[in-house]
């Protein structure tokens, strides 16, 4: 068997999908998981963003989830006169 033979390759990649190795950027699943965590857990997840083992897309999802949560809070707290209440 040579280095490029089929005997040296696994039939399934990570997460049970066909294909090669995962990109260091992460998958769509990482983004969605990061968004959910960022939205429901909030600012605590900002510590997670600094970990080098977290995929880039998950970091983007965390920041997007936190931003979405803040946006909803601003819209919800906005008074009838258009001035946010604190």
PDB file of C-alpha atoms in Angstrom:
ATOM      1  CA  UNK A   1       0.000   0.000   0.000  1.00  0.00           C
ATOM      2  CA  UNK A   2       1.330   3.406  -0.986  1.00  0.00           C
ATOM      3  CA  UNK A   3       0.672   6.684   0.793  1.00  0.00           C
ATOM      4  CA  UNK A   4      -2.289   7.526  -1.443  1.00  0.00           C
ATOM      5  CA  UNK A   5      -3.973   4.129  -1.422  1.00  0.00           C
ATOM      6  CA  UNK A   6      -7.551   3.704  -0.284  1.00  0.00           C
ATOM      7  CA  UNK A   7      -6.458   1.311   2.468  1.00  0.00           C
ATOM      8  CA  UNK A   8      -4.898   4.161   4.453  1.00  0.00           C
ATOM      9  CA  UNK A   9      -7.997   6.377   4.434  1.00  0.00           C
ATOM     10  CA  UNK A  10     -10.996   6.159   6.710  1.00  0.00           C
ATOM     11  CA  UNK A  11     -14.348   6.006   4.900  1.00  0.00           C
ATOM     12  CA  UNK A  12     -15.904   8.591   7.187  1.00  0.00           C
ATOM     13  CA  UNK A  13     -14.512  11.875   8.423  1.00  0.00           C
ATOM     14  CA  UNK A  14     -15.327  13.555  11.730  1.00  0.00           C
ATOM     15  CA  UNK A  15     -19.025  13.738  12.652  1.00  0.00           C
ATOM     16  CA  UNK A  16     -19.701  10.718  10.430  1.00  0.00           C
ATOM     17  CA  UNK A  17     -19.631  12.647   7.154  1.00  0.00           C
ATOM     18  CA  UNK A  18     -17.877  11.608   4.004  1.00  0.00           C
ATOM     19  CA  UNK A  19     -14.843  13.663   3.110  1.00  0.00           C
ATOM     20  CA  UNK A  20     -11.607  14.993   4.437  1.00  0.00           C
ATOM     21  CA  UNK A  21     -10.621  16.586   7.703  1.00  0.00           C
ATOM     22  CA  UNK A  22     -12.512  19.496   9.203  1.00  0.00           C
ATOM     23  CA  UNK A  23     -11.414  23.022   8.484  1.00  0.00           C
ATOM     24  CA  UNK A  24      -9.915  24.850  11.479  1.00  0.00           C
ATOM     25  CA  UNK A  25     -12.673  27.437  10.930  1.00  0.00           C
ATOM     26  CA  UNK A  26     -15.294  24.908  12.074  1.00  0.00           C
ATOM     27  CA  UNK A  27     -18.671  23.836  10.730  1.00  0.00           C
ATOM     28  CA  UNK A  28     -22.159  25.310  10.532  1.00  0.00           C
ATOM     29  CA  UNK A  29     -23.017  23.143  13.519  1.00  0.00           C
ATOM     30  CA  UNK A  30     -20.303  24.953  15.503  1.00  0.00           C
ATOM     31  CA  UNK A  31     -21.827  28.315  14.566  1.00  0.00           C
ATOM     32  CA  UNK A  32     -25.335  27.307  15.629  1.00  0.00           C
ATOM     33  CA  UNK A  33     -24.073  25.819  18.891  1.00  0.00           C
ATOM     34  CA  UNK A  34     -22.071  28.989  19.573  1.00  0.00           C
ATOM     35  CA  UNK A  35     -25.095  31.191  18.824  1.00  0.00           C
ATOM     36  CA  UNK A  36     -27.296  29.215  21.212  1.00  0.00           C
ATOM     37  CA  UNK A  37     -24.680  29.350  23.966  1.00  0.00           C
ATOM     38  CA  UNK A  38     -24.023  33.053  23.409  1.00  0.00           C
ATOM     39  CA  UNK A  39     -27.733  33.883  23.458  1.00  0.00           C
ATOM     40  CA  UNK A  40     -28.711  31.877  26.530  1.00  0.00           C
ATOM     41  CA  UNK A  41     -25.534  32.031  28.634  1.00  0.00           C
ATOM     42  CA  UNK A  42     -24.540  35.578  27.657  1.00  0.00           C
ATOM     43  CA  UNK A  43     -21.405  37.424  28.687  1.00  0.00           C
ATOM     44  CA  UNK A  44     -19.919  34.436  30.494  1.00  0.00           C
ATOM     45  CA  UNK A  45     -19.324  32.934  27.045  1.00  0.00           C
ATOM     46  CA  UNK A  46     -16.920  35.757  26.174  1.00  0.00           C
ATOM     47  CA  UNK A  47     -14.297  33.855  28.162  1.00  0.00           C
ATOM     48  CA  UNK A  48     -14.877  30.932  25.794  1.00  0.00           C
ATOM     49  CA  UNK A  49     -13.953  33.117  22.807  1.00  0.00           C
ATOM     50  CA  UNK A  50     -10.389  33.464  24.076  1.00  0.00           C
ATOM     51  CA  UNK A  51      -9.743  29.711  24.218  1.00  0.00           C
ATOM     52  CA  UNK A  52      -7.508  28.592  21.342  1.00  0.00           C
ATOM     53  CA  UNK A  53      -9.291  25.235  20.984  1.00  0.00           C
ATOM     54  CA  UNK A  54     -12.693  26.768  20.126  1.00  0.00           C
ATOM     55  CA  UNK A  55     -13.341  26.824  16.342  1.00  0.00           C
ATOM     56  CA  UNK A  56     -13.575  30.222  14.638  1.00  0.00           C
ATOM     57  CA  UNK A  57     -17.199  29.738  13.571  1.00  0.00           C
ATOM     58  CA  UNK A  58     -18.214  28.887  17.122  1.00  0.00           C
ATOM     59  CA  UNK A  59     -16.560  32.103  18.297  1.00  0.00           C
ATOM     60  CA  UNK A  60     -18.533  34.037  15.682  1.00  0.00           C
ATOM     61  CA  UNK A  61     -21.710  32.286  16.810  1.00  0.00           C
ATOM     62  CA  UNK A  62     -21.064  33.200  20.443  1.00  0.00           C
ATOM     63  CA  UNK A  63     -20.512  36.858  19.582  1.00  0.00           C
ATOM     64  CA  UNK A  64     -23.594  36.856  17.319  1.00  0.00           C
ATOM     65  CA  UNK A  65     -25.732  35.298  20.045  1.00  0.00           C
ATOM     66  CA  UNK A  66     -24.622  37.846  22.625  1.00  0.00           C
ATOM     67  CA  UNK A  67     -25.216  40.693  20.156  1.00  0.00           C
ATOM     68  CA  UNK A  68     -28.673  39.378  19.303  1.00  0.00           C
ATOM     69  CA  UNK A  69     -29.542  39.098  22.994  1.00  0.00           C
ATOM     70  CA  UNK A  70     -28.407  42.704  23.586  1.00  0.00           C
ATOM     71  CA  UNK A  71     -30.388  43.907  20.567  1.00  0.00           C
ATOM     72  CA  UNK A  72     -33.546  42.256  21.844  1.00  0.00           C
ATOM     73  CA  UNK A  73     -33.018  43.775  25.295  1.00  0.00           C
ATOM     74  CA  UNK A  74     -32.628  47.233  23.777  1.00  0.00           C
ATOM     75  CA  UNK A  75     -35.802  46.837  21.720  1.00  0.00           C
ATOM     76  CA  UNK A  76     -37.733  45.476  24.689  1.00  0.00           C
ATOM     77  CA  UNK A  77     -36.595  48.224  27.064  1.00  0.00           C
ATOM     78  CA  UNK A  78     -37.278  51.044  24.633  1.00  0.00           C
ATOM     79  CA  UNK A  79     -40.000  53.329  25.956  1.00  0.00           C
ATOM     80  CA  UNK A  80     -42.953  54.663  23.949  1.00  0.00           C
ATOM     81  CA  UNK A  81     -41.122  57.940  23.249  1.00  0.00           C
ATOM     82  CA  UNK A  82     -38.189  56.209  21.567  1.00  0.00           C
ATOM     83  CA  UNK A  83     -35.831  56.821  24.480  1.00  0.00           C
ATOM     84  CA  UNK A  84     -34.376  53.679  26.037  1.00  0.00           C
ATOM     85  CA  UNK A  85     -35.182  53.195  29.692  1.00  0.00           C
ATOM     86  CA  UNK A  86     -32.334  52.176  31.961  1.00  0.00           C
TER      87      UNK A  86
END
